[in-house]
Structures are given as C-alpha cells and as structure tokens.
Amino acid sequence: MLKAVSLGPGDLSLLTPAARWAIEEADVVAGYKAYIELVPEEMLEGKIVVSTGMMGELDRARQAVEHARAGRRTVMVCSGDAGIYAMAGLLMEVLESEGLLQTVPFEVIPGVAAFNAAAALLGAPLMHDFASISLSDLLTPWERIEQRLQAAASADFVIALYNPRSRKRSDHLREALDIVGRFRRPGTPVGIVRKAYRVGQFVEAVPLNRVDVEKVDMQTVLIIGNSATRLVDGRMLTPRGYHHKYAL
C-alpha cells in the first residue's frame, strides 16, 4: 500500500484524522526533509524514514514505490495537499512507468492546501472563481507561465500564486505582478501570507501597486483579488454576488 498523505499547512490542529491514521499505521514514512520535520517525533518511532533534500523528488518517489512493492505500508508526506503541486502525481507516474498501477494499491489522503490556509487568514478572498498558478519555471517554461497569468488576469479570476520568489528567481514575482497589473486596477487587494499556521506566520493585505516583493519567499502564497475584491477592516472579501440578489 502506498499513500500520498497531506500534512496541511503544518499546524497539528489542521492535520486531518485520516492523515494522522495513515502515518500512524505506516511502516515507512517518506518525504522532503522539511516536511518530515512537521511530523511529530512520536509518530515516526519504529518506522523506516526516507528523507531527501530539495531536488530529490524522484529519488524518494522511487524509494517509496520500492518499499510499497515489497509489501510495506508506505506513506509519502507532503505539506498542504498532496495532490496540489506535490508528490501524488509523481508517485503515479513512477507506478505507471514501472507497470505497478494494478498491483500496488495507491491512495491520496487530501488535506488543507496552502491557498486554503492563506485564504482563511486573509478573510474571504476565494468566494468566486479563482486560478492557482505556480511561478516556478523548474518544470514549466516561463513563457507558458506568462501565458497562464495573462489568461487568468484577463478573465478576472482571483489568482493564487505559489512558489512566488526564490534567490534564483528573484525577478519572476515582479514580472508576474506587472502582467496582472495590465488587467487590474492599482488598488486591487493582494494578500501575502508566509508560513501559514506555523511559527513565524506573516499576513498582510496591500494594494497591487504596493506589494513589497522583498517580503516574499518560497514559503509565501499570494492571493490577488479580482475586480470586485475589496478590503473590509483590513481583510480581503471577494463578493459571491449575493448583494445583487438580496438586500444585505
């Protein structure tokens, strides 16, 4: 049995019972070392731990598949939701390439995604249609990311930005905001959430033309409002449209 298990943002109160049970029942726990550290030590006692660093995704996926093929109950832990920019897809690809999809049981345990956590801290910015876009060009060409930004912005989606800025990609966020700015007013609210529900949490909402990219890193999610999003007592609100139908 192989499971991709979602840890949520990192706070144990947001770890689902299903995820907790899957980890507790596992023989093997695999994951990026920073995510392994989010699992309480007592939940790892007596288990085989497979931990790799950044860029070690394929190696740990293959190790996890091998353990599962050998009959060990194996979980791959991921922050946020395992099926959103995480390891569920790569595990399926490895199982597919090795012809194991029919012989190794595979399951995804859902969790609180990063944009869910960020939205909750910001208020109610995702009340209408939204798009999620990663600014990492390690696996997707930047030209394709630009196209997606333009399409989402021109269609007036609220936009959640993942992987917004790293030391090697320090200019991408500024470029992304400039693209969105062609379609949004300068005062459009933008939520910036770093380390949601973890030590060092930072939350703020600012106008689009006042986003300080220096405050943003890879542990940050940004939520850019649409044409209707507004700030209400410092929090973001994207109306669903009830005010058109009812007297509020």
CSV table of C-alpha atoms in Angstrom, one decimal:
chain,number,residue,atom,x,y,z
A,1,MET,CA,0.0,0.0,0.0
A,2,LEU,CA,1.3,3.4,-1.0
A,3,LYS,CA,-0.3,6.6,0.2
A,4,ALA,CA,0.4,10.3,-0.6
A,5,VAL,CA,-0.5,11.9,2.7
A,6,SER,CA,-1.3,15.6,3.1
A,7,LEU,CA,0.1,17.3,6.2
A,8,GLY,CA,-1.8,20.6,5.7
A,9,PRO,CA,0.0,23.9,6.5
A,10,GLY,CA,2.0,22.4,9.4
A,11,ASP,CA,-0.1,23.0,12.5
A,12,LEU,CA,-1.2,19.7,14.0
A,13,SER,CA,-4.8,21.1,14.5
A,14,LEU,CA,-5.1,21.1,10.7
A,15,LEU,CA,-3.8,17.6,10.2
A,16,THR,CA,-6.9,15.5,9.3
A,17,PRO,CA,-7.7,12.3,11.2
A,18,ALA,CA,-7.3,10.3,8.0
A,19,ALA,CA,-3.8,11.7,7.5
A,20,ARG,CA,-2.8,11.0,11.1
A,21,TRP,CA,-4.2,7.5,10.9
A,22,ALA,CA,-2.3,6.8,7.7
A,23,ILE,CA,1.0,7.9,9.2
A,24,GLU,CA,0.5,6.0,12.5
A,25,GLU,CA,-0.3,2.8,10.6
A,26,ALA,CA,2.6,3.1,8.2
A,27,ASP,CA,5.8,1.1,8.2
A,28,VAL,CA,7.7,3.6,6.0
A,29,VAL,CA,7.4,7.4,6.1
A,30,ALA,CA,9.0,9.2,3.1
A,31,GLY,CA,9.2,12.9,2.4
A,32,TYR,CA,11.2,16.1,1.8
A,33,LYS,CA,13.3,16.6,5.0
A,34,ALA,CA,11.5,19.8,5.9
A,35,TYR,CA,8.1,18.1,5.7
A,36,ILE,CA,9.3,15.1,7.7
A,37,GLU,CA,10.1,17.7,10.4
A,38,LEU,CA,6.4,18.6,10.5
A,39,VAL,CA,5.5,15.1,11.7
A,40,PRO,CA,5.6,14.7,15.5
A,41,GLU,CA,8.6,12.5,16.5
A,42,GLU,CA,6.4,10.1,18.4
A,43,MET,CA,4.5,9.3,15.1
A,44,LEU,CA,7.8,8.3,13.5
A,45,GLU,CA,9.0,6.0,16.2
A,46,GLY,CA,9.8,2.5,15.0
A,47,LYS,CA,9.3,3.4,11.3
A,48,ILE,CA,11.7,3.5,8.4
A,49,VAL,CA,12.1,7.1,7.4
A,50,VAL,CA,13.1,8.1,3.8
A,51,SER,CA,14.2,11.7,3.7
A,52,THR,CA,15.7,13.6,0.8
A,53,GLY,CA,16.5,17.3,0.2
A,54,MET,CA,15.5,19.7,-2.4
A,55,MET,CA,15.5,18.3,-6.0
A,56,GLY,CA,15.4,14.8,-4.5
A,57,GLU,CA,11.7,14.2,-5.5
A,58,LEU,CA,12.3,11.4,-8.0
A,59,ASP,CA,14.7,9.5,-5.7
A,60,ARG,CA,12.3,9.5,-2.8
A,61,ALA,CA,9.4,8.6,-5.0
A,62,ARG,CA,11.2,5.6,-6.3
A,63,GLN,CA,12.3,4.5,-2.8
A,64,ALA,CA,8.7,4.8,-1.6
A,65,VAL,CA,7.5,2.7,-4.5
A,66,GLU,CA,10.1,0.1,-3.8
A,67,HIS,CA,9.1,-0.1,-0.2
A,68,ALA,CA,5.4,-0.4,-1.2
A,69,ARG,CA,6.2,-3.1,-3.8
A,70,ALA,CA,8.0,-5.0,-1.0
A,71,GLY,CA,4.7,-5.1,0.9
A,72,ARG,CA,5.4,-2.3,3.4
A,73,ARG,CA,2.7,0.2,4.2
A,74,THR,CA,4.3,3.3,2.9
A,75,VAL,CA,3.3,7.0,3.1
A,76,MET,CA,4.8,10.0,1.3
A,77,VAL,CA,4.1,13.1,3.4
A,78,CYS,CA,3.6,16.4,1.7
A,79,SER,CA,2.8,19.9,3.0
A,80,GLY,CA,-0.6,21.4,2.1
A,81,ASP,CA,-2.5,19.0,-0.1
A,82,ALA,CA,-0.5,16.1,-1.6
A,83,GLY,CA,-2.4,16.4,-4.9
A,84,ILE,CA,-1.7,20.1,-5.4
A,85,TYR,CA,1.9,20.9,-6.7
A,86,ALA,CA,3.1,17.9,-4.5
A,87,MET,CA,4.0,14.3,-4.8
A,88,ALA,CA,0.8,12.4,-5.7
A,89,GLY,CA,1.3,12.9,-9.4
A,90,LEU,CA,5.0,11.9,-9.4
A,91,LEU,CA,4.2,8.7,-7.4
A,92,MET,CA,1.5,7.8,-10.0
A,93,GLU,CA,4.0,8.5,-12.8
A,94,VAL,CA,6.6,6.2,-11.2
A,95,LEU,CA,3.9,3.5,-10.6
A,96,GLU,CA,2.8,3.9,-14.3
A,97,SER,CA,6.3,3.7,-15.7
A,98,GLU,CA,7.1,0.5,-13.8
A,99,GLY,CA,3.8,-1.1,-14.6
A,100,LEU,CA,2.6,-1.2,-11.0
A,101,LEU,CA,-0.7,0.7,-11.0
A,102,GLN,CA,-2.6,-2.5,-11.0
A,103,THR,CA,-0.5,-4.3,-8.4
A,104,VAL,CA,0.5,-1.6,-5.8
A,105,PRO,CA,-2.6,-0.1,-4.1
A,106,PHE,CA,-2.3,3.7,-4.2
A,107,GLU,CA,-4.3,6.3,-2.4
A,108,VAL,CA,-4.2,10.1,-1.9
A,109,ILE,CA,-5.2,11.5,1.5
A,110,PRO,CA,-6.4,15.1,1.0
A,111,GLY,CA,-5.6,18.0,3.2
A,112,VAL,CA,-5.7,21.8,3.8
A,113,ALA,CA,-4.0,23.3,0.7
A,114,ALA,CA,-1.7,26.3,1.0
A,115,PHE,CA,-4.3,28.6,-0.7
A,116,ASN,CA,-7.0,27.4,1.7
A,117,ALA,CA,-4.9,28.3,4.7
A,118,ALA,CA,-3.8,31.6,3.2
A,119,ALA,CA,-7.4,32.5,2.3
A,120,ALA,CA,-8.7,31.7,5.8
A,121,LEU,CA,-6.1,34.0,7.3
A,122,LEU,CA,-6.9,36.8,4.8
A,123,GLY,CA,-10.7,36.7,5.2
A,124,ALA,CA,-12.8,35.5,2.3
A,125,PRO,CA,-10.8,36.2,-1.0
A,126,LEU,CA,-11.8,32.9,-2.8
A,127,MET,CA,-15.6,33.3,-2.8
A,128,HIS,CA,-15.7,33.4,-6.5
A,129,ASP,CA,-13.8,31.7,-9.4
A,130,PHE,CA,-10.1,31.6,-9.0
A,131,ALA,CA,-7.0,30.2,-10.6
A,132,SER,CA,-3.8,28.8,-9.0
A,133,ILE,CA,-0.5,29.4,-10.7
A,134,SER,CA,3.0,28.4,-9.7
A,135,LEU,CA,5.8,30.8,-10.7
A,136,SER,CA,8.4,28.1,-10.6
A,137,ASP,CA,9.9,27.5,-14.0
A,138,LEU,CA,11.9,24.4,-13.0
A,139,LEU,CA,9.4,22.2,-14.7
A,140,THR,CA,7.3,24.7,-16.7
A,141,PRO,CA,8.8,27.2,-19.2
A,142,TRP,CA,8.4,30.8,-18.1
A,143,GLU,CA,6.7,31.6,-21.4
A,144,ARG,CA,3.9,29.2,-20.5
A,145,ILE,CA,3.6,30.7,-17.1
A,146,GLU,CA,3.3,34.2,-18.6
A,147,GLN,CA,0.5,32.9,-20.9
A,148,ARG,CA,-1.4,31.5,-17.9
A,149,LEU,CA,-1.0,34.7,-15.9
A,150,GLN,CA,-2.3,36.8,-18.8
A,151,ALA,CA,-5.3,34.4,-19.4
A,152,ALA,CA,-6.3,34.3,-15.7
A,153,ALA,CA,-5.9,38.0,-15.2
A,154,SER,CA,-7.8,38.9,-18.4
A,155,ALA,CA,-10.6,36.6,-17.3
A,156,ASP,CA,-10.9,38.4,-14.0
A,157,PHE,CA,-10.1,35.3,-11.9
A,158,VAL,CA,-8.8,35.8,-8.3
A,159,ILE,CA,-5.3,34.4,-8.6
A,160,ALA,CA,-3.3,32.4,-6.0
A,161,LEU,CA,0.4,32.4,-6.7
A,162,TYR,CA,2.5,29.5,-5.4
A,163,ASN,CA,6.4,29.4,-5.4
A,164,PRO,CA,6.5,33.1,-6.0
A,165,ARG,CA,10.1,34.1,-5.4
A,166,SER,CA,13.4,32.4,-4.7
A,167,ARG,CA,17.0,33.5,-4.7
A,168,LYS,CA,17.5,32.2,-8.2
A,169,ARG,CA,14.1,33.5,-9.4
A,170,SER,CA,14.1,36.9,-7.7
A,171,ASP,CA,12.5,38.8,-10.7
A,172,HIS,CA,9.6,36.5,-11.6
A,173,LEU,CA,7.2,37.8,-9.0
A,174,ARG,CA,7.7,41.4,-10.1
A,175,GLU,CA,7.2,40.3,-13.7
A,176,ALA,CA,4.0,38.4,-12.7
A,177,LEU,CA,2.6,41.4,-10.8
A,178,ASP,CA,3.3,43.6,-13.8
A,179,ILE,CA,1.4,41.2,-16.1
A,180,VAL,CA,-1.6,41.1,-13.8
A,181,GLY,CA,-1.4,44.9,-13.4
A,182,ARG,CA,-2.3,45.3,-17.1
A,183,PHE,CA,-5.7,44.0,-16.3
A,184,ARG,CA,-6.3,45.1,-12.7
A,185,ARG,CA,-6.6,48.5,-11.0
A,186,PRO,CA,-3.6,49.6,-8.9
A,187,GLY,CA,-5.6,49.4,-5.7
A,188,THR,CA,-6.6,45.7,-6.2
A,189,PRO,CA,-6.1,44.0,-2.9
A,190,VAL,CA,-3.3,41.4,-2.7
A,191,GLY,CA,-2.9,39.1,0.3
A,192,ILE,CA,0.5,38.0,1.3
A,193,VAL,CA,0.8,35.0,3.7
A,194,ARG,CA,4.1,33.5,4.7
A,195,LYS,CA,4.4,30.3,6.9
A,196,ALA,CA,0.6,30.0,7.4
A,197,TYR,CA,-0.3,28.4,10.7
A,198,ARG,CA,3.4,27.9,11.6
A,199,VAL,CA,5.9,29.7,13.7
A,200,GLY,CA,6.9,33.0,12.1
A,201,GLN,CA,3.5,33.4,10.4
A,202,PHE,CA,3.1,36.7,8.5
A,203,VAL,CA,-0.1,38.0,7.0
A,204,GLU,CA,-0.9,41.3,5.3
A,205,ALA,CA,-3.2,42.7,2.6
A,206,VAL,CA,-1.9,45.6,0.4
A,207,PRO,CA,-2.8,47.3,-2.9
A,208,LEU,CA,-1.4,45.7,-6.0
A,209,ASN,CA,0.9,48.7,-6.7
A,210,ARG,CA,2.3,48.5,-3.2
A,211,VAL,CA,3.4,44.8,-3.0
A,212,ASP,CA,6.9,44.6,-1.5
A,213,VAL,CA,8.4,41.6,-3.2
A,214,GLU,CA,11.3,41.6,-0.7
A,215,LYS,CA,8.8,40.3,1.9
A,216,VAL,CA,8.1,37.2,-0.3
A,217,ASP,CA,9.9,33.9,-0.4
A,218,MET,CA,9.1,30.2,-1.3
A,219,GLN,CA,7.1,29.8,1.9
A,220,THR,CA,4.7,32.5,0.8
A,221,VAL,CA,1.4,32.4,-1.0
A,222,LEU,CA,-0.1,35.5,-2.6
A,223,ILE,CA,-3.8,35.9,-3.4
A,224,ILE,CA,-4.6,38.6,-5.9
A,225,GLY,CA,-8.1,39.9,-5.9
A,226,ASN,CA,-10.4,40.2,-8.9
A,227,SER,CA,-12.2,43.4,-10.0
A,228,ALA,CA,-14.8,43.0,-7.2
A,229,THR,CA,-12.4,42.2,-4.3
A,230,ARG,CA,-12.2,44.8,-1.6
A,231,LEU,CA,-10.6,45.3,1.8
A,232,VAL,CA,-13.0,45.1,4.8
A,233,ASP,CA,-11.5,46.1,8.1
A,234,GLY,CA,-8.1,45.0,6.8
A,235,ARG,CA,-9.3,41.7,5.4
A,236,MET,CA,-10.0,40.6,1.8
A,237,LEU,CA,-13.5,40.0,0.6
A,238,THR,CA,-14.5,38.8,-2.8
A,239,PRO,CA,-18.3,39.0,-3.0
A,240,ARG,CA,-20.0,35.9,-4.3
A,241,GLY,CA,-22.8,38.1,-5.8
A,242,TYR,CA,-25.5,37.8,-3.1
A,243,HIS,CA,-25.8,41.6,-2.9
A,244,HIS,CA,-27.2,41.5,-6.5
A,245,LYS,CA,-30.0,39.1,-5.4
A,246,TYR,CA,-30.7,40.1,-1.8
A,247,ALA,CA,-30.9,43.2,0.3
A,248,LEU,CA,-27.9,42.8,2.6
